Amino acid sequence: MMRRLRRHLGWKLFLSYLIVILVGTVVLASAAEFMVPQAFERHMAAMAAAMGDTASELEVDLFTNFRNAVNEALALAALAAFLVAVVVSLFVSRRIVAPVREMMVASQRIAEGHYHERVNVPGGPVRDELDELARLAVSFNQMAAKLEQMEATRRELIGNVAHELRTPLAAIKGSMEGLIDGVLPAEAPTFQRIYREADRLQRLVTDLQELSRVEAGAFALNVRPVSARDLVGAAVARLGHQFEEKGITLETDVPADLPPVLADEDRIGQVLLNLVGNALQYTPAGGQVRVTARRRGAKVHISVSDTGIGIAAEHLPFIFTRFYRVDKSRSRVGGGSGIGLTIAEHLVEAHGGRIWAESPGPAQGSTFTFTLPIAKRSEHP
Ligand code: ADP
């Protein structure tokens, strides 16, 4: 019995009603026992004074009758209250305990890995009218949906990583087998091919590490006022000679009077290197790449535009998704794995900025823009 009581909310509710009824009955009974006789006697004394002897004979009978009537009424009230308590606790138990139990079962199922599990939301579809229990059910379902989505992402990530590792590993293994069997000559081009694939593997692993760090938000930003001109200048200086080699013009347009932005120089440098590096990669020889910075309200917009292969409208919404590549069959020797823009997006958002891509269409170039907050006057160096 005690065990049952401890484990069931319905029984606890019923018992609390019972206690209230019991206390009420005891109070009423004691009132009837101690207070009523005195009041009765006072009235009878007044009556005796008025009526004479006949009153005292009547008194005994009247008092017993009255007392019996009070006790009967009390017993009846207690019984009625008991029945009401049973009905009410059944009703409340159905309204409260049933949804709680449903959530308990669902959370156990989720813990076992059934992430599609959801609970019914008690009450109507109007959100404003939901009680705490219904809101708890709504939050529960949101949590379950989030877990389901995270699980799907985790599976997809493992699949993607395995896929990305397979290609360079197969190439390395193939070349090594060729060398062992004597089919491939043990010459510089063979070793260079192996080296390039190993290099690609290494870059992939570095990118993955970086991706997991930025996705977990596990990096510290050393934000301070920096000039956009310096940020752009550093990226351009690092990649300048590669543009020359490929025969692409690289121009910058950053007004000298632009106010300093609030940024972590290294992190934003990384974003710029990625965008300018992509522009270099996706622009054929003879093309142009332009890096511009402009003030727009409380932000500075930094854009990297190219005259390269462009991006079709149907791909634009996805290019910041990890591992997403427009041309999946493209030989990626020297190319990336579709992680760079995902990392860039996380870094820009950590600065309180936004990043997006625009392109009129394939072969018509693209523009990548990100925003950074302008440093307040008090923050200037
Ligand atoms: P990757 O390392 O493959 O370049 P990113 O995350 O940097 O990965 O870019 C994702 C995809 O977006 C690229 O594979 C490419 O299809 C597209 N993309 C990025 N930059 C450009 C650009 N400047 N011009 C055309 N397509 C681009």
CSV table of C-alpha atoms and ligand atoms in Angstrom, one decimal:
chain,number,residue,atom,x,y,z
A,1,MET,CA,0.0,0.0,0.0
A,2,MET,CA,2.7,2.5,1.1
A,3,ARG,CA,4.8,1.4,-2.0
A,4,ARG,CA,1.8,2.0,-4.3
A,5,LEU,CA,1.2,5.4,-2.6
A,6,ARG,CA,4.8,6.4,-3.0
A,7,ARG,CA,4.9,5.5,-6.7
A,8,HIS,CA,1.5,6.8,-8.0
A,9,LEU,CA,0.6,10.5,-8.3
A,10,GLY,CA,-3.1,9.5,-8.5
A,11,TRP,CA,-3.1,7.9,-5.1
A,12,LYS,CA,-1.2,10.8,-3.6
A,13,LEU,CA,-3.9,13.2,-4.9
A,14,PHE,CA,-6.6,11.0,-3.5
A,15,LEU,CA,-5.0,10.8,-0.1
A,16,SER,CA,-4.5,14.5,0.1
A,17,TYR,CA,-8.3,15.0,-0.6
A,18,LEU,CA,-9.0,12.4,2.1
A,19,ILE,CA,-6.9,14.3,4.7
A,20,VAL,CA,-8.8,17.5,3.9
A,21,ILE,CA,-12.1,15.7,4.4
A,22,LEU,CA,-11.0,14.1,7.6
A,23,VAL,CA,-9.7,17.3,9.1
A,24,GLY,CA,-13.0,19.1,8.1
A,25,THR,CA,-15.1,16.4,9.6
A,26,VAL,CA,-13.2,16.3,12.9
A,27,VAL,CA,-13.4,20.1,13.2
A,28,LEU,CA,-17.1,20.1,12.6
A,29,ALA,CA,-17.7,17.2,15.0
A,30,SER,CA,-15.7,18.9,17.8
A,31,ALA,CA,-17.7,22.1,17.2
A,32,ALA,CA,-20.9,20.1,17.5
A,33,GLU,CA,-19.6,18.4,20.6
A,34,PHE,CA,-18.4,21.4,22.6
A,35,MET,CA,-19.9,24.6,21.2
A,36,VAL,CA,-23.4,23.6,20.2
A,37,PRO,CA,-24.6,22.3,23.7
A,38,GLN,CA,-23.6,25.6,25.3
A,39,ALA,CA,-25.5,27.6,22.7
A,40,PHE,CA,-28.4,25.2,23.1
A,41,GLU,CA,-28.5,25.6,26.9
A,42,ARG,CA,-28.5,29.3,26.6
A,43,HIS,CA,-31.5,29.3,24.3
A,44,MET,CA,-33.3,26.8,26.6
A,45,ALA,CA,-32.7,28.9,29.7
A,46,ALA,CA,-34.2,31.9,27.9
A,47,MET,CA,-37.1,29.7,26.9
A,48,ALA,CA,-37.6,28.3,30.4
A,49,ALA,CA,-37.8,31.8,31.8
A,50,ALA,CA,-40.5,32.6,29.3
A,51,MET,CA,-42.5,29.3,29.4
A,52,GLY,CA,-42.1,27.9,33.0
A,53,ASP,CA,-41.8,24.2,33.9
A,54,THR,CA,-42.9,22.6,30.6
A,55,ALA,CA,-39.7,23.9,28.9
A,56,SER,CA,-37.3,21.8,31.2
A,57,GLU,CA,-39.2,18.6,30.3
A,58,LEU,CA,-38.9,19.4,26.6
A,59,GLU,CA,-35.2,20.2,26.9
A,60,VAL,CA,-33.8,16.7,27.2
A,61,ASP,CA,-35.7,15.4,24.2
A,62,LEU,CA,-35.0,18.3,22.0
A,63,PHE,CA,-31.3,18.2,22.8
A,64,THR,CA,-31.0,14.5,21.9
A,65,ASN,CA,-32.9,14.9,18.7
A,66,PHE,CA,-30.9,17.9,17.7
A,67,ARG,CA,-27.6,16.2,18.4
A,68,ASN,CA,-28.6,13.1,16.4
A,69,ALA,CA,-29.6,15.3,13.5
A,70,VAL,CA,-26.2,17.1,13.6
A,71,ASN,CA,-24.3,13.8,13.7
A,72,GLU,CA,-26.3,12.3,10.8
A,73,ALA,CA,-25.8,15.5,8.7
A,74,LEU,CA,-22.0,15.3,9.5
A,75,ALA,CA,-21.8,11.6,8.5
A,76,LEU,CA,-23.7,12.3,5.3
A,77,ALA,CA,-21.5,15.3,4.4
A,78,ALA,CA,-18.4,13.2,5.0
A,79,LEU,CA,-19.7,10.4,2.8
A,80,ALA,CA,-20.6,12.8,0.0
A,81,ALA,CA,-17.2,14.5,0.3
A,82,PHE,CA,-15.5,11.1,0.1
A,83,LEU,CA,-17.4,10.1,-3.0
A,84,VAL,CA,-16.6,13.5,-4.6
A,85,ALA,CA,-12.9,13.0,-3.7
A,86,VAL,CA,-12.9,9.6,-5.5
A,87,VAL,CA,-14.5,11.1,-8.6
A,88,VAL,CA,-12.3,14.2,-8.6
A,89,SER,CA,-9.1,12.3,-8.0
A,90,LEU,CA,-10.0,10.0,-10.9
A,91,PHE,CA,-10.7,12.9,-13.1
A,92,VAL,CA,-7.5,14.8,-12.1
A,93,SER,CA,-5.5,11.7,-12.4
A,94,ARG,CA,-6.7,11.2,-15.9
A,95,ARG,CA,-5.9,14.9,-16.8
A,96,ILE,CA,-2.6,15.1,-15.1
A,97,VAL,CA,-1.2,11.6,-14.4
A,98,ALA,CA,-2.0,10.2,-17.9
A,99,PRO,CA,0.1,12.8,-19.8
A,100,VAL,CA,2.9,12.6,-17.3
A,101,ARG,CA,3.0,8.9,-17.7
A,102,GLU,CA,2.9,9.2,-21.5
A,103,MET,CA,6.0,11.5,-21.3
A,104,MET,CA,7.7,9.1,-19.0
A,105,VAL,CA,7.2,6.2,-21.4
A,106,ALA,CA,8.3,8.4,-24.4
A,107,SER,CA,11.4,9.6,-22.6
A,108,GLN,CA,12.4,6.0,-21.9
A,109,ARG,CA,11.9,5.1,-25.5
A,110,ILE,CA,14.0,8.1,-26.6
A,111,ALA,CA,16.7,7.0,-24.1
A,112,GLU,CA,16.7,3.6,-25.9
A,113,GLY,CA,17.4,5.4,-29.2
A,114,HIS,CA,13.8,5.7,-30.6
A,115,TYR,CA,14.2,9.4,-31.5
A,116,HIS,CA,11.0,9.6,-33.6
A,117,GLU,CA,8.9,9.2,-30.3
A,118,ARG,CA,6.5,12.1,-29.6
A,119,VAL,CA,3.7,12.7,-27.1
A,120,ASN,CA,0.2,14.1,-27.5
A,121,VAL,CA,-0.3,17.7,-26.5
A,122,PRO,CA,-3.3,17.7,-24.1
A,123,GLY,CA,-5.7,20.6,-24.8
A,124,GLY,CA,-6.5,22.5,-27.9
A,125,PRO,CA,-4.3,23.5,-30.7
A,126,VAL,CA,-4.2,27.2,-29.6
A,127,ARG,CA,-0.8,27.8,-28.1
A,128,ASP,CA,-1.8,30.7,-25.9
A,129,GLU,CA,-4.5,28.6,-24.2
A,130,LEU,CA,-2.2,25.7,-23.2
A,131,ASP,CA,-1.7,24.9,-19.5
A,132,GLU,CA,1.7,24.0,-18.0
A,133,LEU,CA,1.3,20.4,-18.7
A,134,ALA,CA,0.5,21.0,-22.4
A,135,ARG,CA,3.4,23.4,-22.7
A,136,LEU,CA,5.7,20.7,-21.1
A,137,ALA,CA,4.5,18.3,-23.8
A,138,VAL,CA,5.2,20.8,-26.5
A,139,SER,CA,8.8,21.4,-25.1
A,140,PHE,CA,9.2,17.6,-24.8
A,141,ASN,CA,8.3,17.2,-28.5
A,142,GLN,CA,10.7,20.0,-29.5
A,143,MET,CA,13.5,18.4,-27.5
A,144,ALA,CA,12.7,15.0,-29.2
A,145,ALA,CA,12.8,16.6,-32.6
A,146,LYS,CA,16.1,18.3,-31.9
A,147,LEU,CA,17.6,15.0,-30.7
A,148,GLU,CA,16.3,13.3,-33.8
A,149,GLN,CA,17.8,15.9,-36.0
A,150,MET,CA,21.2,15.7,-34.1
A,151,GLU,CA,21.2,12.0,-34.5
A,152,ALA,CA,20.6,12.3,-38.3
A,153,THR,CA,23.4,14.9,-38.5
A,154,ARG,CA,25.7,12.6,-36.6
A,155,ARG,CA,25.0,9.7,-39.0
A,156,GLU,CA,25.3,11.9,-42.0
A,157,LEU,CA,28.6,13.3,-40.7
A,158,ILE,CA,30.1,9.9,-40.2
A,159,GLY,CA,29.0,8.8,-43.7
A,160,ASN,CA,30.4,12.0,-45.2
A,161,VAL,CA,33.8,11.6,-43.4
A,162,ALA,CA,34.1,8.0,-44.4
A,163,HIS,CA,33.3,8.9,-48.0
A,164,GLU,CA,35.8,11.8,-48.0
A,165,LEU,CA,38.5,9.5,-46.6
A,166,ARG,CA,37.9,6.7,-49.0
A,167,THR,CA,38.9,8.5,-52.2
A,168,PRO,CA,42.4,9.6,-51.3
A,169,LEU,CA,43.1,6.4,-49.4
A,170,ALA,CA,42.1,4.3,-52.4
A,171,ALA,CA,44.3,6.5,-54.6
A,172,ILE,CA,47.3,6.0,-52.2
A,173,LYS,CA,46.7,2.3,-51.9
A,174,GLY,CA,46.4,1.9,-55.7
A,175,SER,CA,49.6,3.8,-56.3
A,176,MET,CA,51.4,1.7,-53.7
A,177,GLU,CA,50.2,-1.5,-55.2
A,178,GLY,CA,51.3,-0.4,-58.6
A,179,LEU,CA,54.7,0.3,-57.2
A,180,ILE,CA,54.9,-3.0,-55.4
A,181,ASP,CA,53.8,-4.9,-58.5
A,182,GLY,CA,56.2,-3.0,-60.6
A,183,VAL,CA,53.3,-1.7,-62.8
A,184,LEU,CA,54.1,1.9,-61.9
A,185,PRO,CA,57.6,3.3,-62.3
A,186,ALA,CA,59.3,4.3,-59.0
A,187,GLU,CA,59.7,7.8,-60.2
A,188,ALA,CA,59.0,11.4,-59.1
A,189,PRO,CA,55.5,11.7,-60.7
A,190,THR,CA,54.3,8.5,-58.8
A,191,PHE,CA,55.6,9.8,-55.5
A,192,GLN,CA,54.2,13.2,-56.2
A,193,ARG,CA,50.8,11.7,-56.8
A,194,ILE,CA,51.0,9.8,-53.5
A,195,TYR,CA,52.2,12.9,-51.7
A,196,ARG,CA,49.3,15.0,-53.1
A,197,GLU,CA,46.7,12.5,-51.8
A,198,ALA,CA,48.4,12.3,-48.4
A,199,ASP,CA,48.3,16.0,-48.4
A,200,ARG,CA,44.6,16.0,-49.1
A,201,LEU,CA,44.0,13.6,-46.3
A,202,GLN,CA,45.9,15.8,-43.9
A,203,ARG,CA,44.0,18.9,-45.0
A,204,LEU,CA,40.7,17.0,-44.6
A,205,VAL,CA,41.6,16.0,-41.0
A,206,THR,CA,42.7,19.5,-40.1
A,207,ASP,CA,39.4,20.9,-41.5
A,208,LEU,CA,37.4,18.3,-39.6
A,209,GLN,CA,39.1,19.2,-36.4
A,210,GLU,CA,38.5,22.8,-37.0
A,211,LEU,CA,34.8,22.1,-38.0
A,212,SER,CA,34.2,20.2,-34.8
A,213,ARG,CA,35.8,23.0,-32.8
A,214,VAL,CA,33.7,25.8,-34.4
A,215,GLU,CA,30.5,23.8,-34.3
A,216,ALA,CA,30.9,23.2,-30.6
A,217,GLY,CA,31.7,26.8,-30.1
A,218,ALA,CA,35.0,25.6,-28.4
A,219,PHE,CA,37.2,28.5,-29.5
A,220,ALA,CA,38.0,31.8,-27.8
A,221,LEU,CA,37.6,35.0,-29.8
A,222,ASN,CA,40.2,37.6,-29.2
A,223,VAL,CA,38.1,40.5,-30.4
A,224,ARG,CA,39.5,44.0,-30.7
A,225,PRO,CA,39.2,47.0,-33.0
A,226,VAL,CA,41.1,46.3,-36.3
A,227,SER,CA,41.1,48.1,-39.6
A,228,ALA,CA,39.3,46.3,-42.4
A,229,ARG,CA,42.1,47.5,-44.7
A,230,ASP,CA,44.7,45.5,-42.7
A,231,LEU,CA,42.5,42.4,-42.7
A,232,VAL,CA,42.0,42.5,-46.4
A,233,GLY,CA,45.6,43.5,-47.0
A,234,ALA,CA,46.9,40.4,-45.1
A,235,ALA,CA,44.8,38.0,-47.1
A,236,VAL,CA,45.7,39.5,-50.4
A,237,ALA,CA,49.4,39.5,-49.6
A,238,ARG,CA,49.3,35.8,-48.7
A,239,LEU,CA,47.6,34.7,-51.9
A,240,GLY,CA,48.8,37.4,-54.3
A,241,HIS,CA,51.5,35.3,-56.0
A,242,GLN,CA,49.1,32.4,-56.7
A,243,PHE,CA,46.8,34.9,-58.5
A,244,GLU,CA,49.8,36.0,-60.6
A,245,GLU,CA,50.7,32.4,-61.3
A,246,LYS,CA,47.2,31.6,-62.5
A,247,GLY,CA,46.8,34.8,-64.5
A,248,ILE,CA,43.9,36.3,-62.5
A,249,THR,CA,43.8,40.0,-61.5
A,250,LEU,CA,43.3,40.6,-57.8
A,251,GLU,CA,42.1,44.1,-56.8
A,252,THR,CA,41.1,45.6,-53.5
A,253,ASP,CA,38.8,48.6,-52.8
A,254,VAL,CA,38.8,49.5,-49.1
A,255,PRO,CA,38.2,53.2,-48.3
A,256,ALA,CA,40.9,54.7,-46.1
A,257,ASP,CA,38.3,56.4,-43.8
A,258,LEU,CA,36.5,53.2,-42.9
A,259,PRO,CA,36.0,52.9,-39.1
A,260,PRO,CA,37.7,50.0,-37.4
A,261,VAL,CA,35.7,46.8,-37.0
A,262,LEU,CA,35.5,44.5,-33.9
A,263,ALA,CA,37.1,41.3,-34.9
A,264,ASP,CA,39.6,38.5,-34.1
A,265,GLU,CA,42.3,39.2,-36.6
A,266,ASP,CA,43.3,35.6,-37.0
A,267,ARG,CA,39.8,34.2,-37.3
A,268,ILE,CA,38.6,36.8,-39.8
A,269,GLY,CA,41.9,36.4,-41.6
A,270,GLN,CA,40.9,32.7,-41.9
A,271,VAL,CA,37.5,33.6,-43.4
A,272,LEU,CA,39.0,36.0,-45.9
A,273,LEU,CA,41.7,33.4,-46.9
A,274,ASN,CA,38.9,30.9,-47.5
A,275,LEU,CA,36.8,33.3,-49.6
A,276,VAL,CA,39.7,34.7,-51.6
A,277,GLY,CA,41.1,31.1,-52.0
A,278,ASN,CA,37.7,29.9,-53.3
A,279,ALA,CA,37.6,32.8,-55.8
A,280,LEU,CA,41.0,31.9,-57.0
A,281,GLN,CA,40.0,28.2,-57.3
A,282,TYR,CA,36.7,28.8,-59.1
A,283,THR,CA,37.9,31.5,-61.5
A,284,PRO,CA,39.5,30.5,-64.8
A,285,ALA,CA,42.7,32.2,-66.0
A,286,GLY,CA,42.2,35.7,-67.3
A,287,GLY,CA,39.4,36.4,-64.8
A,288,GLN,CA,39.2,39.0,-62.1
A,289,VAL,CA,38.7,39.0,-58.3
A,290,ARG,CA,37.8,42.1,-56.3
A,291,VAL,CA,37.8,42.5,-52.5
A,292,THR,CA,35.8,45.5,-51.3
A,293,ALA,CA,34.7,46.9,-48.0
A,294,ARG,CA,31.9,49.4,-47.4
A,295,ARG,CA,30.2,50.9,-44.4
A,296,ARG,CA,26.5,50.0,-44.1
A,297,GLY,CA,24.9,51.5,-40.9
A,298,ALA,CA,26.6,50.0,-37.8
A,299,LYS,CA,28.3,47.3,-39.9
A,300,VAL,CA,31.1,47.0,-42.4
A,301,HIS,CA,30.4,44.7,-45.4
A,302,ILE,CA,33.4,42.9,-46.8
A,303,SER,CA,32.8,41.3,-50.3
A,304,VAL,CA,34.8,39.0,-52.5
A,305,SER,CA,33.6,39.1,-56.1
A,306,ASP,CA,34.9,37.0,-58.9
A,307,THR,CA,34.2,36.5,-62.6
A,308,GLY,CA,34.4,32.7,-62.3
A,309,ILE,CA,32.2,29.7,-62.8
A,310,GLY,CA,29.3,31.2,-60.7
A,311,ILE,CA,26.7,29.2,-58.8
A,312,ALA,CA,23.3,28.1,-60.1
A,313,ALA,CA,20.3,29.4,-58.0
A,314,GLU,CA,19.3,25.9,-56.9
A,315,HIS,CA,22.7,25.4,-55.2
A,316,LEU,CA,23.0,28.8,-53.6
A,317,PRO,CA,21.0,27.9,-50.4
A,318,PHE,CA,23.2,24.9,-49.7
A,319,ILE,CA,26.8,26.0,-50.2
A,320,PHE,CA,27.3,26.8,-46.5
A,321,THR,CA,26.2,23.3,-45.6
A,322,ARG,CA,29.1,21.1,-44.6
A,323,PHE,CA,30.5,18.8,-47.3
A,324,TYR,CA,28.2,20.5,-49.9
A,325,ARG,CA,29.9,20.9,-53.3
A,326,VAL,CA,28.2,22.1,-56.4
A,327,ASP,CA,30.2,19.8,-58.7
A,328,LYS,CA,30.5,16.6,-56.8
A,329,SER,CA,32.5,14.8,-59.5
A,330,ARG,CA,35.0,17.6,-59.9
A,331,SER,CA,38.5,16.3,-59.4
A,332,ARG,CA,39.4,17.8,-56.1
A,333,VAL,CA,43.2,17.5,-56.2
A,334,GLY,CA,44.1,20.7,-54.6
A,335,GLY,CA,40.4,21.4,-53.9
A,336,GLY,CA,38.6,21.3,-50.6
A,337,SER,CA,36.0,19.0,-49.1
A,338,GLY,CA,33.1,21.5,-48.8
A,339,ILE,CA,33.9,22.4,-45.2
A,340,GLY,CA,35.5,25.8,-45.7
A,341,LEU,CA,32.4,27.8,-46.0
A,342,THR,CA,30.7,26.1,-43.1
A,343,ILE,CA,33.7,27.0,-40.9
A,344,ALA,CA,33.6,30.6,-42.3
A,345,GLU,CA,29.9,30.9,-41.5
A,346,HIS,CA,30.4,29.8,-37.8
A,347,LEU,CA,33.3,32.2,-37.4
A,348,VAL,CA,31.4,35.2,-38.8
A,349,GLU,CA,28.3,34.4,-36.7
A,350,ALA,CA,30.5,34.2,-33.6
A,351,HIS,CA,31.4,37.8,-34.4
A,352,GLY,CA,27.8,38.8,-34.5
A,353,GLY,CA,27.9,39.1,-38.3
A,354,ARG,CA,26.3,37.4,-41.3
A,355,ILE,CA,27.7,35.8,-44.4
A,356,TRP,CA,25.9,35.1,-47.7
A,357,ALA,CA,26.6,34.3,-51.4
A,358,GLU,CA,25.1,35.8,-54.5
A,359,SER,CA,25.5,34.8,-58.2
A,360,PRO,CA,23.6,35.7,-61.3
A,361,GLY,CA,24.1,32.1,-62.5
A,362,PRO,CA,26.7,29.6,-63.9
A,363,ALA,CA,29.7,31.2,-65.6
A,364,GLN,CA,28.6,34.7,-64.4
A,365,GLY,CA,30.8,34.9,-61.3
A,366,SER,CA,29.8,35.1,-57.7
A,367,THR,CA,30.0,37.5,-54.7
A,368,PHE,CA,30.5,36.4,-51.1
A,369,THR,CA,29.8,39.0,-48.5
A,370,PHE,CA,30.1,39.0,-44.7
A,371,THR,CA,29.4,41.7,-42.1
A,372,LEU,CA,31.4,42.8,-39.1
A,373,PRO,CA,30.3,45.2,-36.3
A,374,ILE,CA,31.9,48.6,-36.3
A,375,ALA,CA,33.9,49.2,-33.1
A,376,LYS,CA,32.4,51.9,-30.8
A,377,ARG,CA,34.5,55.0,-30.3
A,378,SER,CA,35.3,54.0,-26.8
A,379,GLU,CA,36.7,50.8,-28.1
A,380,HIS,CA,39.1,52.4,-30.6
A,381,PRO,CA,42.8,51.8,-29.9
B,1,ADP,P1,35.5,23.7,-51.0
B,1,ADP,O1,36.6,23.4,-50.1
B,1,ADP,O2,35.0,22.4,-51.7
B,1,ADP,O3,35.7,24.8,-51.9
B,1,ADP,P2,33.8,25.4,-49.5
B,1,ADP,O4,33.0,25.1,-48.3
B,1,ADP,O5,34.8,26.4,-49.5
B,1,ADP,O6,34.4,24.0,-50.0
B,1,ADP,O7,32.8,25.7,-50.7
B,1,ADP,C1,31.6,24.9,-50.9
B,1,ADP,C2,31.2,24.9,-52.4
B,1,ADP,O8,30.7,26.1,-52.8
B,1,ADP,C3,32.3,24.6,-53.3
B,1,ADP,O9,32.6,23.2,-53.5
B,1,ADP,C4,31.8,25.2,-54.6
B,1,ADP,O10,31.0,24.3,-55.3
B,1,ADP,C5,31.0,26.4,-54.1
B,1,ADP,N1,31.8,27.7,-54.2
B,1,ADP,C6,32.5,28.2,-53.2
B,1,ADP,N2,33.1,29.4,-53.6
B,1,ADP,C7,32.8,29.5,-54.9
B,1,ADP,C8,33.1,30.5,-55.9
B,1,ADP,N3,33.8,31.6,-55.6
B,1,ADP,N4,32.6,30.4,-57.1
B,1,ADP,C9,31.8,29.3,-57.4
B,1,ADP,N5,31.5,28.3,-56.5
B,1,ADP,C10,32.0,28.4,-55.3
